[in-house]
PDB file of C-alpha atoms in Angstrom:
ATOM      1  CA  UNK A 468     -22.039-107.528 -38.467  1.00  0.00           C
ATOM      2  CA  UNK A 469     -18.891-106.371 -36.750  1.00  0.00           C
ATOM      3  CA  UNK A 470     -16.710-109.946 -35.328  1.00  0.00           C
ATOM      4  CA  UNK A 471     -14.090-108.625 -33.439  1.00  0.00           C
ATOM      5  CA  UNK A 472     -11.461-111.884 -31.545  1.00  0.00           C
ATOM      6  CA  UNK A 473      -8.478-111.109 -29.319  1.00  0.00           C
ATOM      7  CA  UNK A 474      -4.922-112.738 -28.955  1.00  0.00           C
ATOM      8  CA  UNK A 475      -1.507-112.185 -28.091  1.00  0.00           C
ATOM      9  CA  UNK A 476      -1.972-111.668 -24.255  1.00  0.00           C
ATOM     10  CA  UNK A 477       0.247-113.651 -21.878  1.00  0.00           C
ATOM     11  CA  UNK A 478       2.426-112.909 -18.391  1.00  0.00           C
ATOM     12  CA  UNK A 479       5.480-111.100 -18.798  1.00  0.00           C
ATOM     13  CA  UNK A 480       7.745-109.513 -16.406  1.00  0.00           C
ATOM     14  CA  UNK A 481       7.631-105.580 -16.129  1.00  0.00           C
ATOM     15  CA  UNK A 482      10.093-103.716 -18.734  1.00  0.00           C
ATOM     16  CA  UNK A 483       8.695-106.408 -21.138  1.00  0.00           C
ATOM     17  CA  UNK A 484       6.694-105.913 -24.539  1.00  0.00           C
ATOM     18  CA  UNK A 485       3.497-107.977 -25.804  1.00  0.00           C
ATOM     19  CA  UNK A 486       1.424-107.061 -28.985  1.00  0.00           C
ATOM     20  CA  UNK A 487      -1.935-107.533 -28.854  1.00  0.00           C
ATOM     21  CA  UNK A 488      -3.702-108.367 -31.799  1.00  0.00           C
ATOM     22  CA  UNK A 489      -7.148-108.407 -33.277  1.00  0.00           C
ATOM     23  CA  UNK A 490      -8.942-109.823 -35.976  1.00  0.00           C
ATOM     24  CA  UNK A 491     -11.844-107.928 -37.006  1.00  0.00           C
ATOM     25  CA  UNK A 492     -14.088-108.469 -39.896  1.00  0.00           C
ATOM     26  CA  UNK A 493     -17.235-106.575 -40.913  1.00  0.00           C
ATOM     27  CA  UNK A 494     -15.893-102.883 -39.749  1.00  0.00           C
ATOM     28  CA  UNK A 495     -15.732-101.948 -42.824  1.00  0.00           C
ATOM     29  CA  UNK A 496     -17.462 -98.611 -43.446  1.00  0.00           C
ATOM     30  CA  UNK A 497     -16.433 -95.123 -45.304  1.00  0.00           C
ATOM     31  CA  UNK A 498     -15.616 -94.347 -41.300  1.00  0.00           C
ATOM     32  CA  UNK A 499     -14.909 -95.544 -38.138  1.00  0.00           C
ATOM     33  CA  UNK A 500     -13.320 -96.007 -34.670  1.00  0.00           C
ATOM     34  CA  UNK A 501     -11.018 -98.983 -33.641  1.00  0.00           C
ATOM     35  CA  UNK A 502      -9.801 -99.235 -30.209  1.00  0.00           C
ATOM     36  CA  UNK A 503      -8.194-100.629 -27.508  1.00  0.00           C
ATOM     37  CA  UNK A 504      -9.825-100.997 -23.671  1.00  0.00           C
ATOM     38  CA  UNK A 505      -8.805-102.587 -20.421  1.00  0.00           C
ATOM     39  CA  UNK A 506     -10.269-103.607 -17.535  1.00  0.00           C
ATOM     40  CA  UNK A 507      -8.842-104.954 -14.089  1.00  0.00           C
ATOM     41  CA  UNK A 508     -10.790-106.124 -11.251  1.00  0.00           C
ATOM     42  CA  UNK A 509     -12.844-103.518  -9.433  1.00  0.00           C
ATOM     43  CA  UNK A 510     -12.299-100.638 -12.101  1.00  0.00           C
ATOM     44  CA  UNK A 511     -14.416 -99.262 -14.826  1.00  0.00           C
ATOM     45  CA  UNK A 512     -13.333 -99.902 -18.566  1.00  0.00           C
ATOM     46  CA  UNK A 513     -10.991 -97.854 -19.695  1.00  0.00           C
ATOM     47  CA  UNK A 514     -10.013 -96.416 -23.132  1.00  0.00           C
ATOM     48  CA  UNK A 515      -5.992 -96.595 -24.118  1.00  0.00           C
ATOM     49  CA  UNK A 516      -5.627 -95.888 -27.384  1.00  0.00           C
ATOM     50  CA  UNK A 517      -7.529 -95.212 -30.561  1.00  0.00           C
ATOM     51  CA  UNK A 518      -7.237 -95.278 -34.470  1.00  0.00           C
ATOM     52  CA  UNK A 519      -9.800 -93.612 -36.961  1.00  0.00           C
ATOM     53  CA  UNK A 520     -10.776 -94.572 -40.821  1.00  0.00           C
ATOM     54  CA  UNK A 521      -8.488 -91.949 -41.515  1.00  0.00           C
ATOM     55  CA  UNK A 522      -5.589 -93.321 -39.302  1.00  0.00           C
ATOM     56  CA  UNK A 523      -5.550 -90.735 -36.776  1.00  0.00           C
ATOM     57  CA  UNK A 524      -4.757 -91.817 -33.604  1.00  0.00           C
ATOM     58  CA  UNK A 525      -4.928 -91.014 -29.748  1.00  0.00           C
ATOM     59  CA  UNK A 526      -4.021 -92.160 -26.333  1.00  0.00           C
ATOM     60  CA  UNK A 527      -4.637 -92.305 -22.930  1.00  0.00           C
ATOM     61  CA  UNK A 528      -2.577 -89.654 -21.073  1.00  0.00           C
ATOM     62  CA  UNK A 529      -0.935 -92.609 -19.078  1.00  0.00           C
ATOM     63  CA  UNK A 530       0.172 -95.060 -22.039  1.00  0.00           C
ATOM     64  CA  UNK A 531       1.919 -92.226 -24.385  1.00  0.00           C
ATOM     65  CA  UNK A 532       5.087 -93.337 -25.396  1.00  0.00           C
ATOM     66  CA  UNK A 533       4.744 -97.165 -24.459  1.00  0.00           C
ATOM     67  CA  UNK A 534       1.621 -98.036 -26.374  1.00  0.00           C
ATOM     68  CA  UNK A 535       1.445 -98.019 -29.952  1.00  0.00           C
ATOM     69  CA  UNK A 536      -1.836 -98.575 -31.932  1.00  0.00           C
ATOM     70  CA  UNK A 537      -2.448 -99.664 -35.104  1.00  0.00           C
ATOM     71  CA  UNK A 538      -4.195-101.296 -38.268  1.00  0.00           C
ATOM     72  CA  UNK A 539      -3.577-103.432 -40.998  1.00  0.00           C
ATOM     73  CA  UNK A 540      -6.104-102.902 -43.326  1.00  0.00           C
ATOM     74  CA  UNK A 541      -5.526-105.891 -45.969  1.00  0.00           C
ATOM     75  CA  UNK A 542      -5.162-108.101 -42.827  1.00  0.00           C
ATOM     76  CA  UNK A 543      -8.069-106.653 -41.126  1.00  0.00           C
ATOM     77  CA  UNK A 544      -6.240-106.780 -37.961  1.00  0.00           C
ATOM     78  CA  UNK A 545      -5.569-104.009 -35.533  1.00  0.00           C
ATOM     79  CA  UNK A 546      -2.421-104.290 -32.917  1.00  0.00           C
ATOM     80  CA  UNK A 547      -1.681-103.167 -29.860  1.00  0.00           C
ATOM     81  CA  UNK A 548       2.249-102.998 -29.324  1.00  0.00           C
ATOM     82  CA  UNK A 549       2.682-102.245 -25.058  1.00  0.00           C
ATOM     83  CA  UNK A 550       6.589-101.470 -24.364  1.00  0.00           C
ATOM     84  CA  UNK A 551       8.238-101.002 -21.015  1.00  0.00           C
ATOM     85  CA  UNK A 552       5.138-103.112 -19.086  1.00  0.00           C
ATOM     86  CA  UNK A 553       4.379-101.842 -15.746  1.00  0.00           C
ATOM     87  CA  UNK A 554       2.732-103.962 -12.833  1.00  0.00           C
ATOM     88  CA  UNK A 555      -0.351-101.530 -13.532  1.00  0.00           C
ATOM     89  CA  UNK A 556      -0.896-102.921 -17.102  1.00  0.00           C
ATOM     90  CA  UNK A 557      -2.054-105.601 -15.937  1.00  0.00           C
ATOM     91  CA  UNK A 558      -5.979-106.130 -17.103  1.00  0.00           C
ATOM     92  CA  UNK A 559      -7.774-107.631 -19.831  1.00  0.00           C
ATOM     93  CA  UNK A 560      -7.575-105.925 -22.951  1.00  0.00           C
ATOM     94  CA  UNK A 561     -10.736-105.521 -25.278  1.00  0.00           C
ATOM     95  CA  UNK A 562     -10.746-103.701 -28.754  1.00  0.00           C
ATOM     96  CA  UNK A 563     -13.862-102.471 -29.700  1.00  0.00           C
ATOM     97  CA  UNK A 564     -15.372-101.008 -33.336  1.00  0.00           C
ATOM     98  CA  UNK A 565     -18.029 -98.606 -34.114  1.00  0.00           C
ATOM     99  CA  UNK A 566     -19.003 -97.632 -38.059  1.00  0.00           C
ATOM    100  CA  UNK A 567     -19.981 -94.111 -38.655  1.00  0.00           C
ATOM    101  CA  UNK A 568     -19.389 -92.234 -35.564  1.00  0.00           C
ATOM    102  CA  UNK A 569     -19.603 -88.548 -35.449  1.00  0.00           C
ATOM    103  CA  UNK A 570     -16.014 -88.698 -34.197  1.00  0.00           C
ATOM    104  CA  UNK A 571     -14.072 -91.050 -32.230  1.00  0.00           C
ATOM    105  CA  UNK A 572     -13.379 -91.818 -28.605  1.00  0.00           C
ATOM    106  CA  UNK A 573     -12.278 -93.487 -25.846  1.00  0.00           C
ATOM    107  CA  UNK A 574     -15.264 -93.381 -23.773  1.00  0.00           C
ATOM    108  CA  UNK A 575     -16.392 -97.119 -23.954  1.00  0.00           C
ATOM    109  CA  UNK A 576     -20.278 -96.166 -24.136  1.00  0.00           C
ATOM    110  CA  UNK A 577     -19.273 -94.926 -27.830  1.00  0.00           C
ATOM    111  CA  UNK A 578     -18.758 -98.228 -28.996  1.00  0.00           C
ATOM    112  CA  UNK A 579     -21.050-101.347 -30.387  1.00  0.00           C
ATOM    113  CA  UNK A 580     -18.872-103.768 -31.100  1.00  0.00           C
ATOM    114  CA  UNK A 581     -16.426-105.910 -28.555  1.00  0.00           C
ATOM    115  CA  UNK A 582     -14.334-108.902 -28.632  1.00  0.00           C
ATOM    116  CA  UNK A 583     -14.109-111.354 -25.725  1.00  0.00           C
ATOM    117  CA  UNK A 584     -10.790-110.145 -24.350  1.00  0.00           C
ATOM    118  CA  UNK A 585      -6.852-111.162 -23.721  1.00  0.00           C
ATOM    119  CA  UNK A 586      -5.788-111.323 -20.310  1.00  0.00           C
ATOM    120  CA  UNK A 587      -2.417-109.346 -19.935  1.00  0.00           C
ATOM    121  CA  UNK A 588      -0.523-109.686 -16.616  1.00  0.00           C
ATOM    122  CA  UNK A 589       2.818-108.002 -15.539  1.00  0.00           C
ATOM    123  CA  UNK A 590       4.884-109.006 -12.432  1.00  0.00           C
ATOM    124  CA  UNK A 591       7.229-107.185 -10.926  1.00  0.00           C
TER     125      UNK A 591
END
């Protein structure tokens, strides 16, 4: 069973920087998909950024160049850095897991695993 818990959200001003972090246990598998969502009020989920079993990663047009994922394997912890933090960022941020995918996504219906969520809110 994939256990999947949140941290490292907070309010910050824009042009800040917060790293998410989360500590996952259970994922392990010969592949799989780790990634980062967000939600704000009145909008769907939405995938930002992604990291495969083989470390491959991808992002959301919007968030290349300011987000940054990745995963600490002996840690079993996967991070979210977020540089330059615009108004817009603001949402809670889920990561999510799924073992033995055909290939990897950010469409959230691809995933079986969440955590709870850390709130992340920017003012300008």
């Amino acid at each position: 069973q994939v256990q999947l818990v949140e941290s490292g959200g907070g309010s910050v001003q824009a042009g800040g920087s917060l790293r998410l972090s989360c500590a996952a246990s259970g994922y392990r598998a010969r592949t799989y998909c780790m990634s980062w969502f967000r939600q704000s009020p009145g909008n769907e989920r939405e995938g930002v950024a992604f990291i495969d079993s083989d470390g491959r990663t991808t992002y959301l047009d919007s968030v290349k160049g300011r987000f940054t994922i990745s995963l600490d394997n002996p840690k079993s912890t996967l991070y979210l850095q977020i540089d330059s933090l615009k108004p817009e960022d603001t949402a809670m941020y889920y990561c999510a897991a799924v073992l033995t995918p055909y290939y990897c996504t950010l469409s959230a219906a691809a995933y079986k695993y969440w955590g709870g969520g850390t709130q992340v809110t920017v003012s300008s």
